[in-house]
Coordinates of C-alpha atoms and ligand atoms in Angstrom, one line a residue:
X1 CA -2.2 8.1 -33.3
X2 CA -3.9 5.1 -33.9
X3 CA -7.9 5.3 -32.1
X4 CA -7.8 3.4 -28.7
X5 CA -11.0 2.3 -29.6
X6 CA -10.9 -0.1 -32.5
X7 CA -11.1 -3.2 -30.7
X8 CA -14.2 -2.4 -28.7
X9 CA -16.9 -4.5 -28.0
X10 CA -19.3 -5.2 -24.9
X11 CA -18.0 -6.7 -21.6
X12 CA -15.4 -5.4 -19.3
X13 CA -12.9 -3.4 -21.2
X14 CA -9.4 -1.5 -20.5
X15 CA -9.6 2.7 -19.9
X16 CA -6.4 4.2 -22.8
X17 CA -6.7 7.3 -24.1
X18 CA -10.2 8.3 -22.6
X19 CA -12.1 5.3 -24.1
X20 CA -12.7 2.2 -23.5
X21 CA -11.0 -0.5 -25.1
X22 CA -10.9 -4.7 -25.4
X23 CA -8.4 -7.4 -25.6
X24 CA -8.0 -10.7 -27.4
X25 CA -7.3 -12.8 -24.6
X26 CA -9.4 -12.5 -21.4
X27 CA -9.0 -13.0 -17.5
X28 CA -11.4 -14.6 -15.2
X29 CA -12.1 -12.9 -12.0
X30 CA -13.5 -14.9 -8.7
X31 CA -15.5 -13.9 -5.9
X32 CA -12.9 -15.0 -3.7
X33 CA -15.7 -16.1 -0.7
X34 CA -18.1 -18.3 -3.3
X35 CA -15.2 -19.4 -5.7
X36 CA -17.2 -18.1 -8.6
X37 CA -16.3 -16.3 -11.4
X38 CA -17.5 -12.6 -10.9
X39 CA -16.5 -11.7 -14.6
X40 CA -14.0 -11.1 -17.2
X41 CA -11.8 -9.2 -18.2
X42 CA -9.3 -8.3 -21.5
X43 CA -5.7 -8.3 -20.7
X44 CA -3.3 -6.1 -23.2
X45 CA -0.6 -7.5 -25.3
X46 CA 2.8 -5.5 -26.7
X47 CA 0.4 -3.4 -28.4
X48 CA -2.1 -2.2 -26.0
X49 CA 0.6 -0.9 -23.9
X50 CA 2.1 1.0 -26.2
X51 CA -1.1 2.6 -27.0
X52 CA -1.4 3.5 -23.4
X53 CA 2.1 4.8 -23.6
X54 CA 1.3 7.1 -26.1
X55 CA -1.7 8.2 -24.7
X56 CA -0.3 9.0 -21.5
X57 CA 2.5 10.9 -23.1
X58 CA -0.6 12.9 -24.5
X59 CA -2.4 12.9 -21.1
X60 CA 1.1 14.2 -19.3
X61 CA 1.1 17.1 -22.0
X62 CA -2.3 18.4 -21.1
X63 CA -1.9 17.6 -17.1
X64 CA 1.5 19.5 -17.0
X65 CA -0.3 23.2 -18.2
X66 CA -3.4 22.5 -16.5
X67 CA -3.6 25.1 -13.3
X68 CA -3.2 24.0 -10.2
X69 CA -7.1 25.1 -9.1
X70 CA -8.4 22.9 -12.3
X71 CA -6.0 19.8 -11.1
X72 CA -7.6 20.2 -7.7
X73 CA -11.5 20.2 -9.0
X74 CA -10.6 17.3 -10.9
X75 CA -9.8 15.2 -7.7
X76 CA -12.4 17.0 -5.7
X77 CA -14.9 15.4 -7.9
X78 CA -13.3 12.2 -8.0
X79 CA -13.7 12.6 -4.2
X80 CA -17.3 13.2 -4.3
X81 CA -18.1 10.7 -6.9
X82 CA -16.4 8.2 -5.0
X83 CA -18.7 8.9 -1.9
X84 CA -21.5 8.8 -3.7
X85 CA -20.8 4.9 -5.0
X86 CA -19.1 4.3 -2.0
X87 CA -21.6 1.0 -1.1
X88 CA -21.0 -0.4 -4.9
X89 CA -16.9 -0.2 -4.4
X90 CA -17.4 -1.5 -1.5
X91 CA -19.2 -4.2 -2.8
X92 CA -16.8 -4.7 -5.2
X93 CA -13.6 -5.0 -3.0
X94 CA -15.7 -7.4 -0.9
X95 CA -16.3 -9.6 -4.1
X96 CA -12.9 -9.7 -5.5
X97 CA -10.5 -9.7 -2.9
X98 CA -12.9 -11.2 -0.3
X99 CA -12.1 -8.7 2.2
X100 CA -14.8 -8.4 5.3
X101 CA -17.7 -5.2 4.7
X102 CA -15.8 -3.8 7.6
X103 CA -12.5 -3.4 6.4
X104 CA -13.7 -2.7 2.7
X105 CA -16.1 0.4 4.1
X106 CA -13.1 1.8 5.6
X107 CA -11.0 1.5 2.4
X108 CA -13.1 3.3 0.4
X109 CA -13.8 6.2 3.5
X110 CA -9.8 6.2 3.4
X111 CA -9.9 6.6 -0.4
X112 CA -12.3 9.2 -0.2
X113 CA -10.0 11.0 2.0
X114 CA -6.4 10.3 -0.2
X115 CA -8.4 12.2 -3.4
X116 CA -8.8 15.0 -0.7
X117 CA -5.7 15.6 0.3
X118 CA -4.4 15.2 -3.1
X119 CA -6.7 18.2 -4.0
X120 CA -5.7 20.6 -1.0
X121 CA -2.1 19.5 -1.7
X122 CA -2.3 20.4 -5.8
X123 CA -2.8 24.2 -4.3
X124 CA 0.0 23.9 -2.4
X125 CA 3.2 22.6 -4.8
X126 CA 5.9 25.4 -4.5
X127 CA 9.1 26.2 -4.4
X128 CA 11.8 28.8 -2.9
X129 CA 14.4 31.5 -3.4
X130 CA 18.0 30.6 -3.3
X131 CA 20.1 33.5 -2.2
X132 CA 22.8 33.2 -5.1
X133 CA 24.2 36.7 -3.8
X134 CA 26.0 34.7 -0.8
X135 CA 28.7 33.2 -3.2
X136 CA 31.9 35.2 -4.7
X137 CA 31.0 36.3 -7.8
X138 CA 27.4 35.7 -7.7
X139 CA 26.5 39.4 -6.1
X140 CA 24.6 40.0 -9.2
X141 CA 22.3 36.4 -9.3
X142 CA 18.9 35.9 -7.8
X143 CA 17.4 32.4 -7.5
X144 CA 14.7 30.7 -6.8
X145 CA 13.1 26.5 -7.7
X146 CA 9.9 25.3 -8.3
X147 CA 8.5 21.6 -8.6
X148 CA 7.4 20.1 -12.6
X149 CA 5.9 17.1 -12.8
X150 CA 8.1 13.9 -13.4
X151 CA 6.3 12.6 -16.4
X152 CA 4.3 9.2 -17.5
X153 CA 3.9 7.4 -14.0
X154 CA 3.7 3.8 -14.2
X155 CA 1.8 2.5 -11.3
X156 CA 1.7 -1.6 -10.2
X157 CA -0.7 -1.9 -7.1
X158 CA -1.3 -5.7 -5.3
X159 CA -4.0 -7.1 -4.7
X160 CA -4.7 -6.3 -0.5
X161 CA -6.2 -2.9 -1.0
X162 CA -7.5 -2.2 -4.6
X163 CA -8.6 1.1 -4.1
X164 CA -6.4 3.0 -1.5
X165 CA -3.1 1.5 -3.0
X166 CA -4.5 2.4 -6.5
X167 CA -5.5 6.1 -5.2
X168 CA -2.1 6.2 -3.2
X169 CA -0.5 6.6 -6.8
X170 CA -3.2 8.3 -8.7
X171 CA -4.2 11.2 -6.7
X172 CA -0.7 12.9 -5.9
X173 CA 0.1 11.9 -9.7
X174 CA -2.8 14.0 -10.9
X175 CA -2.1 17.0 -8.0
X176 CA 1.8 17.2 -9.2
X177 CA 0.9 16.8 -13.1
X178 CA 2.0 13.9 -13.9
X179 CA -0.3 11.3 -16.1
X180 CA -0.8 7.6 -15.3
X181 CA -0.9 4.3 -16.5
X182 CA -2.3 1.7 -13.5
X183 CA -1.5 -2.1 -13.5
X184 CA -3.8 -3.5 -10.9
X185 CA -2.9 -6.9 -9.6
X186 CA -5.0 -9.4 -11.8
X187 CA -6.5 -10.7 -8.8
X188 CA -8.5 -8.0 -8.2
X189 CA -8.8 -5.8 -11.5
X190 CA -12.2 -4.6 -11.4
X191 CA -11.9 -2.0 -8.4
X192 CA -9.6 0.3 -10.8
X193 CA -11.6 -0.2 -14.0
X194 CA -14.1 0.8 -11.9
X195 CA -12.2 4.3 -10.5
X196 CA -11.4 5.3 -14.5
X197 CA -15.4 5.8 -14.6
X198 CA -14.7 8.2 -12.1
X199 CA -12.0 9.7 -13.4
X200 CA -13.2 9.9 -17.2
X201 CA -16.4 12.0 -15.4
X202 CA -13.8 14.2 -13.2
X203 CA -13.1 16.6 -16.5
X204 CA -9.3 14.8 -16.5
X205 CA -7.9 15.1 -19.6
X206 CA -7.7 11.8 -22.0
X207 CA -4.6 9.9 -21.2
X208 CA -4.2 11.6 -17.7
X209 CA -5.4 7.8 -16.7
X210 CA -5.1 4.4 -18.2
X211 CA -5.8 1.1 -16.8
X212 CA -3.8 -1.9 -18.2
X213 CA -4.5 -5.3 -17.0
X214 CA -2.2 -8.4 -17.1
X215 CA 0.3 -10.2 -15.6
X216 CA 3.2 -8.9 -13.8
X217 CA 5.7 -11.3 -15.9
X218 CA 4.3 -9.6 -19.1
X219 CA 2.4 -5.9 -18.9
X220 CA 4.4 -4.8 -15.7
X221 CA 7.8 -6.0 -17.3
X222 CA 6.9 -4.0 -20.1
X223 CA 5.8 -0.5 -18.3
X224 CA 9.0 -1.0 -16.6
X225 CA 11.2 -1.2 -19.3
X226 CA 9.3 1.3 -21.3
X227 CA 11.8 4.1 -22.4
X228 CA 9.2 6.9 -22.0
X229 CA 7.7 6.0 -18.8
X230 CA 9.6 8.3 -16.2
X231 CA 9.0 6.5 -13.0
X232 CA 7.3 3.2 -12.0
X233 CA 5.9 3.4 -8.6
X234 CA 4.9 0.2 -7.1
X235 CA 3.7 -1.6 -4.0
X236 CA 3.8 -5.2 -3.7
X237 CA 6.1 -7.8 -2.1
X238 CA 10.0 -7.7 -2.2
X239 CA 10.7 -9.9 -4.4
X240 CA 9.0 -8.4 -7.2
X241 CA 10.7 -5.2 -6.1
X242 CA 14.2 -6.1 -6.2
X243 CA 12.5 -7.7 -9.9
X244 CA 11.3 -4.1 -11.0
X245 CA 14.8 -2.1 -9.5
X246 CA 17.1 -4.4 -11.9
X247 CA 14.6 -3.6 -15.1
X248 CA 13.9 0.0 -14.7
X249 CA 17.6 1.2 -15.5
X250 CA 17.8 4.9 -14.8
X251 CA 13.9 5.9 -14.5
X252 CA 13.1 6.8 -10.8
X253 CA 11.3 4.4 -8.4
X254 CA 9.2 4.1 -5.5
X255 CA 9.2 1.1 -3.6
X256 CA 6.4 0.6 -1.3
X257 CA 7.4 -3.4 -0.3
X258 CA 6.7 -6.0 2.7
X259 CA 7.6 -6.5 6.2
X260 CA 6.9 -8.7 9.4
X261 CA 5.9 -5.7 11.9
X262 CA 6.6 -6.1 15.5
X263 CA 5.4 -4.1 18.6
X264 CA 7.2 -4.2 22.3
X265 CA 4.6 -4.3 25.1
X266 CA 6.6 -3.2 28.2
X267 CA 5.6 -3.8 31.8
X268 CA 4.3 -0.1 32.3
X269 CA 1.3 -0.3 29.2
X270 CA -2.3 -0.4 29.4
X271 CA -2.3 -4.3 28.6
X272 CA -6.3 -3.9 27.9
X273 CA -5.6 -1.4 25.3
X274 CA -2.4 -3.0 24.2
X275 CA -4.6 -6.6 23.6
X276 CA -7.1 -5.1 21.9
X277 CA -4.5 -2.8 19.5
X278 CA -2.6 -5.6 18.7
X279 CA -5.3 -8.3 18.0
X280 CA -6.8 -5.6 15.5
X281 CA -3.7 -4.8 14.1
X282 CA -3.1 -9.3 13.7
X283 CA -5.7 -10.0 12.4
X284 CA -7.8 -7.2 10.3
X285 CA -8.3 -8.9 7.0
X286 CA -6.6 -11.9 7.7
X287 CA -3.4 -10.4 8.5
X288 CA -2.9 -9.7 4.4
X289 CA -2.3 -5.9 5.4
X290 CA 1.5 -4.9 4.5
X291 CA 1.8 -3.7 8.3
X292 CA 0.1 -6.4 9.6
X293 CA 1.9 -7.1 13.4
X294 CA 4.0 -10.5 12.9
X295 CA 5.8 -10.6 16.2
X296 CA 4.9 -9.0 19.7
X297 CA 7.6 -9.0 22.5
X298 CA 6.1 -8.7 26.1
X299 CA 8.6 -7.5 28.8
X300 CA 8.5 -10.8 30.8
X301 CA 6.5 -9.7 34.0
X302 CA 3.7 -8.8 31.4
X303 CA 3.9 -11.4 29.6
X304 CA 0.7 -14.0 31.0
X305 CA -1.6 -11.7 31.5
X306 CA -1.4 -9.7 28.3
X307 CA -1.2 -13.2 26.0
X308 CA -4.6 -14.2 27.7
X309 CA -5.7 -11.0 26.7
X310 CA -4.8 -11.4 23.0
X311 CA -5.6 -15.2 22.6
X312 CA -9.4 -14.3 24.6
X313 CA -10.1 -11.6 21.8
X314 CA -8.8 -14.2 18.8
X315 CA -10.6 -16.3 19.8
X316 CA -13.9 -13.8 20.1
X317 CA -13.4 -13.1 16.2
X318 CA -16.2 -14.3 13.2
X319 CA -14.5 -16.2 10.8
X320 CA -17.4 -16.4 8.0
X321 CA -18.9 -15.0 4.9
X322 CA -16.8 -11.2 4.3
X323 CA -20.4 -10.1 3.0
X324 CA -21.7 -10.1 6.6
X325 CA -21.3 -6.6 8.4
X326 CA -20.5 -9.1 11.5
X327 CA -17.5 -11.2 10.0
X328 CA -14.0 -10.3 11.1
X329 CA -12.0 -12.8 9.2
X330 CA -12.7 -13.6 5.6
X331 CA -10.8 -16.1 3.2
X332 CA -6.8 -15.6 2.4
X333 CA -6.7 -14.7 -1.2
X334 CA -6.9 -17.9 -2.6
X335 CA -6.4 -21.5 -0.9
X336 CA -2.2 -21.9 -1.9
X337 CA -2.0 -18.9 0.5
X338 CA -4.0 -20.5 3.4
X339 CA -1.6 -23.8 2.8
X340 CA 1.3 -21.6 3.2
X341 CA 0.2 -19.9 6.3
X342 CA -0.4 -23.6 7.6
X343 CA 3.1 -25.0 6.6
X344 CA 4.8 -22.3 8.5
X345 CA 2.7 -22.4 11.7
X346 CA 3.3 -25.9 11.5
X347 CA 7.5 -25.1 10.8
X348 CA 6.8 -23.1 14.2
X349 CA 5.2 -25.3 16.6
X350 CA 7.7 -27.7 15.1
X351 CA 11.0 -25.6 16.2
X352 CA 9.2 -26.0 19.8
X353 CA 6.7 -22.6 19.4
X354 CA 3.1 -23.3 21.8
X355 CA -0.2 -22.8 19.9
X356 CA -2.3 -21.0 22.1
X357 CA -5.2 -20.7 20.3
X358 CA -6.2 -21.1 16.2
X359 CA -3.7 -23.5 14.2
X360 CA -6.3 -24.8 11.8
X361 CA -6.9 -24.2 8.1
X362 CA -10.2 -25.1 6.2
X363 CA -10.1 -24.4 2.3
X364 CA -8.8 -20.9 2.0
X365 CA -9.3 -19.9 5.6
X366 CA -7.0 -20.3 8.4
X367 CA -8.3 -19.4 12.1
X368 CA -6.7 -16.5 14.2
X369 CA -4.0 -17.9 15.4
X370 CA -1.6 -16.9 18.7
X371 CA 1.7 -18.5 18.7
X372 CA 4.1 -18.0 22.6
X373 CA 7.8 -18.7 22.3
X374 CA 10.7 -17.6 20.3
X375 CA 10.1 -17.2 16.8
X376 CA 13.6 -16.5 15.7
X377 CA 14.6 -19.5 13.6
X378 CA 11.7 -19.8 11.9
X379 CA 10.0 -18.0 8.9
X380 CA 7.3 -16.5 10.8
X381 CA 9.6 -14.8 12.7
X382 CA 12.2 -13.4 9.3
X383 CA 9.5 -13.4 6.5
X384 CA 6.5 -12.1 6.1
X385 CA 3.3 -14.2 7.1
X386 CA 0.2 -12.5 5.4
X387 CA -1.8 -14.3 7.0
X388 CA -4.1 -14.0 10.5
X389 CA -0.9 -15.3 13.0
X390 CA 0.9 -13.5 15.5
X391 CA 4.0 -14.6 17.9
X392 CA 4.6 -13.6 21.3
X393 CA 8.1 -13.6 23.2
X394 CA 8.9 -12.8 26.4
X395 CA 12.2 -10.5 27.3
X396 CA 13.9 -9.4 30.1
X397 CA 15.9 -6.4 28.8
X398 CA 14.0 -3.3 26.1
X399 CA 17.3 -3.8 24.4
X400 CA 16.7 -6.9 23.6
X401 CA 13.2 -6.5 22.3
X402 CA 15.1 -3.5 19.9
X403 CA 17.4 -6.1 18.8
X404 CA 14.7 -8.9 17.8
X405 CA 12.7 -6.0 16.1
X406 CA 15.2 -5.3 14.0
X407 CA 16.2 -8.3 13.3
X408 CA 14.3 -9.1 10.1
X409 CA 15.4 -8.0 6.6
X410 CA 12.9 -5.6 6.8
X411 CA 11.6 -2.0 8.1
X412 CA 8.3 -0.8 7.1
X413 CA 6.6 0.5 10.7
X414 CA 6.8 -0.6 14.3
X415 CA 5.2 -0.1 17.5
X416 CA 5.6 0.4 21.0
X417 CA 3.0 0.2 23.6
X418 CA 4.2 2.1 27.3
X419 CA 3.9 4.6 29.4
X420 CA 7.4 5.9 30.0
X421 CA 8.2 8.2 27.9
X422 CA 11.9 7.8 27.9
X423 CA 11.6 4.5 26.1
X424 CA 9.0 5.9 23.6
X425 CA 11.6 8.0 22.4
X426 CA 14.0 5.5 22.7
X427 CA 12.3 3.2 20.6
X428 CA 11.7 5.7 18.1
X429 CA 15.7 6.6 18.0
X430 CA 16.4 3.1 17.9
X431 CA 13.8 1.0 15.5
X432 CA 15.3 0.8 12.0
X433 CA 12.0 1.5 10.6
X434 CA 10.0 4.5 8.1
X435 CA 7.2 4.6 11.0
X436 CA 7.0 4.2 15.0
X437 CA 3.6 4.3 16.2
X438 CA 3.2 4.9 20.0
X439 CA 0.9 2.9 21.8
X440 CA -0.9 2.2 19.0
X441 CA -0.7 -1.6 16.7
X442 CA 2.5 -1.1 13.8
X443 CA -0.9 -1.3 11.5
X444 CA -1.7 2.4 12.1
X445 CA -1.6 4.7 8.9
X446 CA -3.0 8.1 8.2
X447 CA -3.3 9.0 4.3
X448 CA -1.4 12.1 4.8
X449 CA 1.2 11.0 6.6
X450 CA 4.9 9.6 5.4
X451 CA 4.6 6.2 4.5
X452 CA 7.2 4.0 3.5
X453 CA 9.8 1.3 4.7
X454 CA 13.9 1.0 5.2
X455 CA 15.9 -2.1 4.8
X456 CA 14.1 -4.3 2.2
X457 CA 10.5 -2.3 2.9
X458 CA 11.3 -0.3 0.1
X459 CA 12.6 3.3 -1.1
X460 CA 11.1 6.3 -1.2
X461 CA 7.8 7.9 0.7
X462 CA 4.0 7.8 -0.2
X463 CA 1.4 10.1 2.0
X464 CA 0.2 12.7 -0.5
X465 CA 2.3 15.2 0.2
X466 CA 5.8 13.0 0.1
X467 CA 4.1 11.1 -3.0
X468 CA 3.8 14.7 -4.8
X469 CA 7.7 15.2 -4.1
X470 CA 8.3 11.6 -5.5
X471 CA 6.5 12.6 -8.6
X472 CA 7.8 15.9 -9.1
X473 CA 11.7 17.2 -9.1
X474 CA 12.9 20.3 -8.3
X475 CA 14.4 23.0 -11.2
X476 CA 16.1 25.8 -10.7
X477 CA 16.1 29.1 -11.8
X478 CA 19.4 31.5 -12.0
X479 CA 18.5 35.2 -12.9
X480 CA 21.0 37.1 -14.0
X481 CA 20.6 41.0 -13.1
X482 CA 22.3 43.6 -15.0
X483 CA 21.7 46.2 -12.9
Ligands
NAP1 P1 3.1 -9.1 -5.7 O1 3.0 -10.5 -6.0 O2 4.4 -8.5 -5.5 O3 2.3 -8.3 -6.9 C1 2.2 -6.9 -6.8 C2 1.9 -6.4 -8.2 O4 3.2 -6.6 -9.0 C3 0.9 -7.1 -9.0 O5 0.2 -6.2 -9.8 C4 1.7 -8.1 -9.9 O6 1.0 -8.5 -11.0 C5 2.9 -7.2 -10.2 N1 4.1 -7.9 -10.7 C6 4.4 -9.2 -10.4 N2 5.6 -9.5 -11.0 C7 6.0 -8.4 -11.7 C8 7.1 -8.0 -12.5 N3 8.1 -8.9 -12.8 N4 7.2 -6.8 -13.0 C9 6.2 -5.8 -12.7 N5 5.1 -6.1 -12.0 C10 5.0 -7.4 -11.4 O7 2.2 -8.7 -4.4 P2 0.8 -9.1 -3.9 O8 0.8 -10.6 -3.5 O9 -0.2 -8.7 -4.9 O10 0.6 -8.2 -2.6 C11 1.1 -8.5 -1.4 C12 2.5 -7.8 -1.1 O11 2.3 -6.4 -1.3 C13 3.0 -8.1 0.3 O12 4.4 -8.3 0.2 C14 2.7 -6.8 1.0 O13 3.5 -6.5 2.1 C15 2.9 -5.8 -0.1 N6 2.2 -4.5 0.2 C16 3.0 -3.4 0.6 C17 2.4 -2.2 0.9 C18 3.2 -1.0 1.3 O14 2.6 0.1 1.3 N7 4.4 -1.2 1.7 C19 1.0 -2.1 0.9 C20 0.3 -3.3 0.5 C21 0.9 -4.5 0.1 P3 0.1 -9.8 -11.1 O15 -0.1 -10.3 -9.7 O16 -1.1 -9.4 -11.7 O17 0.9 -10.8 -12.0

């Protein structure tokens, strides 16, 4: 194989094959508060990625007969290496995708944790005995299946949470077996360069890991459509999605997509707590979370008190500089996104919607913003905002509020705040959703739980564990016994 590092030099550089490796043509990347450029960094071409190809086919053939205690020391020490420079990724993921200290302390804390699992869970990968005996003319067959590693995992990650999303793919990859090749969103690139330092000091074999960066249009498209990749697992919007399902062909695929999350506030919940749930789950980095709550529908004799609830805690957030431990709301990703998140607040307030609080965009920021009335007929209320704005709607009847939940294309996670516990349960029989969360915002997610969306929210399940399963697939065994 050709070395990966022939066209090194100083600078940022791409992780293939265990070393570190340059481009010819280079990507800026901005500190997305200041508008600066942070750094640079190579993009690969045809030929980069099939290097990384190659080396991950290498990588896959020294992950797959690694035991399952060394595949768990490898991500313990990711684990612990990541704590140890958790202020600096922090730092990072405040720099390049502007998100508040807050929010990017607890993405690397979740991070921390995702490695964790992923190394309990690599001890855990097993199968089970099939009684064969139970079938006419199998008296004399035992069975039993076990789980193997899928193969090269390619992995596309967007730009909200660099590390988590990133760690989402690589650490149940790693656990099952499987070797990776990451394409980070090119907005925020430098977060999983950063994690291959890790990595390359974990012990992981070279080619277990590679980090590609480039467009979508050209490096993804080709990782895609790469005949010995074995799955592409990617999180992103829907569009791209339905993009990456028509180009893979046959290879497996996990689709991790959007959504416009909703919650129902009946007449029976803790309003306080219901406020406070919701205005964190709105408007925690600027509403760009994937679960972000869109639309909240208040059973009608609610309804006043709990909107003056919500719109008195908007209104209490910092909009400012994400550096500052104090700032709640930071920039959108870039300014076209903040004029997007104006046009359609303006499309709602047009079709009749009352601002109640927010409604006004400087550069890339956009205030949090409370929106009363029916959002049906406009895109707030069918799309998916990413942005710091929430609607709330009054109804009469809880089947109603199930109906307008479910009445966007999509079905990532919902919630329900109340105290009767008949219509907890009825709301989780009756959302078309992956997740319910019970008196808590849609926005809730544990690591280690299943994760993943109906509808147009995607296919498939991440959560360690359910990730692992993605990644790996089940053989069977058939002994025959001749005596
Ligand atoms: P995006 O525009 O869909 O991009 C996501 C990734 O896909 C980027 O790395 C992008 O590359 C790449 N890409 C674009 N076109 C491609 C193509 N034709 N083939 C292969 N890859 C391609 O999403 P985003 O704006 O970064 O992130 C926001 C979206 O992600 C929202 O819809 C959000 O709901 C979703 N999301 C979902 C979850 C979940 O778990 N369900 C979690 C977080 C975010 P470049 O941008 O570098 O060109």
């Amino acid at each position: 194989m050709e070395s990966p590092t022939v066209r090194e030099h100083s600078g940022e550089r791409l992780f293939i094959g265990g070393a570190w490796v340059s481009g010819e043509n280079f990507l800026p990347v901005i500190d997305k508060f200041t508008g600066r450029p942070l750094t640079s960094v190579p993009t690969a071409d045809e030929e980069l990625v099939e290097m990384a190809v190659r080396s991950a086919e290498a990588g896959f053939a020294a992950m797959k007969v690694l035991p399952a205690l060394k595949r768990s020391e490898i991500l313990e020490k990711i684990s612990g290496a990541l704590r140890e420079a958790a202020d600096e990724f922090a730092a990072g993921i405040i720099a390049e995708a502007g998100k508040p200290a807050k929010f990017a302390r607890q993405e690397v804390e979740r991070s921390i944790q995702t490695f964790k699992f992923a190394a309990e869970e690599a001890k855990r990968l097993h199968g089970e005995t099939v009684p064969l005996d139970a079938q006419g003319g199998s008296e004399k067959k035992f069975g039993f299946y076990h789980r193997f590693p899928i193969g090269v995992v390619a992995a596309i990650t967007p730009f909200n949470f660099p590390l988590n999303l990133a760690a989402h793919k690589l650490a149940p990859a790693l656990a099952a077996g499987c070797s990776v090749i990451l394409k980070p969103s090119s907005l925020t690139p430098l977060t999983a360069l950063k994690l291959a330092k890790l990595v390359e000091a974990s012990g992981a074999p070279a080619g277990a890991f590679n980090v590609l960066v480039g467009s979508g249009g050209t490096v993804g498209d080709w990782l895609v459509s790469h005949p010995n990749v074995a799955m592409v697992t990617f999180t992103g919007s829907a569009e791209v999605g339905k993009q990456i399902r028509e180009k893979a062909g046959l290879k497996k695929t996990l689709l991790e997509l959007g959504n416009n999350s909703a919650a129902i506030v009946d007449e029976t919940a803790d309003l306080d707590w219901a406020a406070q749930r919701c205005a964190a789950g709105a408007f925690a980095y600027s509403g760009q979370v994937c679960i972000s709550l869109q639309r909240i529908y208040v059973e009608k004799s609610a309804a006043k008190p709990f909107t003056e609830k919500l719109v008195a805690l908007a209104k209490n957030l910092k909009v400012g500089d994400p550096k500052l431990g104090t700032t709640d709301i930071g920039p959108l990703i870039s300014e076209p996104d903040a004029r997007r998140v104006e046009d359609w607040i303006n499309e709602a307030k047009a079709a009749g919607m009352e601002l109640k609080c927010g409604g006004r965009r400087k550069e890339a920021f956009y205030e949090p913003t409370v929106l009363f009335g029916d959002p049906s007929g406009c895109r707030i209320g069918t799309e998916e905002l990413f942005g710091p704005a929430v609607t709330v709607t009054p109804y009469e009847k809880f089947e109603q509020a199930v109906e307008a939940v479910n009445s966007t294309p999509y079905g990532l996670q919902a919630a329900i705040f109340t105290r009767n516990l008949n219509r907890a349960f009825a709301a989780f029989r009756e959302l078309e959703v992956g997740g319910v969360i019970i008196n808590d915002s849609p926005s809730y997610r544990a690591d280690f739980m299943p994760y993943g969306g109906v509808k147009e929210s995607g296919s498939g399940r991440e959560g360690v564990r359910f990730a692992i399963e993605e990644m790996t697939y089940l053989k069977m065994a058939a002994l025959h016994l001749s005596e």
